[in-house]
């Protein structure tokens, strides 16, 4: 799962989760940003593509390392 969170003063404003597939806001400002970003198809497709870039390329490495240490 790919998660990209946006914080300000240690308060989480907005989060993108690949399992949900969209941005979720946690504050009034974060909700407005999430609605704006969710209405932008290029932003959503870019964030969904990040799962393949970060997660899927490294999952086998992490899995192999976990098996060799146990």
Coordinates of C-alpha atoms in Angstrom, one line a residue:
X1 CA 0.0 0.0 0.0
X2 CA 1.3 3.5 -0.9
X3 CA 0.4 6.3 1.5
X4 CA 1.4 10.0 0.9
X5 CA 0.5 12.2 3.9
X6 CA 0.6 16.0 4.1
X7 CA 1.3 17.6 7.5
X8 CA 1.5 21.1 9.0
X9 CA 2.6 21.7 12.6
X10 CA 2.4 18.0 13.3
X11 CA -1.2 17.8 12.2
X12 CA -2.2 15.6 9.3
X13 CA -4.1 17.6 6.8
X14 CA -4.5 15.3 3.8
X15 CA -3.6 11.7 2.9
X16 CA -3.5 9.7 -0.3
X17 CA -3.9 6.0 0.2
X18 CA -3.5 3.6 -2.7
X19 CA -6.1 1.2 -1.2
X20 CA -8.7 4.0 -1.2
X21 CA -7.6 5.4 -4.5
X22 CA -8.2 9.1 -3.6
X23 CA -7.2 11.8 -1.2
X24 CA -8.9 12.1 2.2
X25 CA -8.9 15.3 4.2
X26 CA -8.8 15.4 8.0
X27 CA -9.1 19.1 8.6
X28 CA -11.3 21.8 7.0
X29 CA -8.3 22.9 4.9
X30 CA -7.4 19.3 4.1
X31 CA -10.9 18.4 3.0
X32 CA -10.8 21.4 0.5
X33 CA -7.4 20.3 -0.8
X34 CA -8.6 16.7 -1.1
X35 CA -11.7 17.7 -3.1
X36 CA -9.6 19.8 -5.4
X37 CA -7.0 17.1 -6.0
X38 CA -9.6 14.4 -6.4
X39 CA -11.2 16.4 -9.2
X40 CA -7.9 16.5 -11.1
X41 CA -7.5 13.2 -13.0
X42 CA -3.8 13.8 -13.8
X43 CA -3.0 14.2 -10.1
X44 CA -4.9 11.0 -9.2
X45 CA -3.3 8.9 -11.9
X46 CA 0.2 10.2 -10.9
X47 CA -0.4 9.2 -7.3
X48 CA -1.7 5.8 -8.3
X49 CA 1.4 5.3 -10.5
X50 CA 3.6 5.9 -7.4
X51 CA 2.5 2.6 -6.0
X52 CA 4.2 0.8 -8.9
X53 CA 7.3 3.0 -8.6
X54 CA 7.9 2.7 -4.9
X55 CA 6.1 -0.4 -3.6
X56 CA 6.0 -3.0 -6.3
X57 CA 9.7 -2.7 -7.2
X58 CA 10.8 -3.1 -3.6
X59 CA 8.4 -5.6 -2.2
X60 CA 10.5 -8.6 -3.2
X61 CA 13.7 -7.1 -1.7
X62 CA 11.9 -6.5 1.6
X63 CA 10.4 -9.9 1.6
X64 CA 13.7 -11.6 0.9
X65 CA 15.4 -9.7 3.6
X66 CA 12.7 -10.6 6.2
X67 CA 13.1 -14.3 5.3
X68 CA 16.9 -14.3 5.6
X69 CA 16.9 -12.7 9.1
X70 CA 14.4 -15.0 10.7

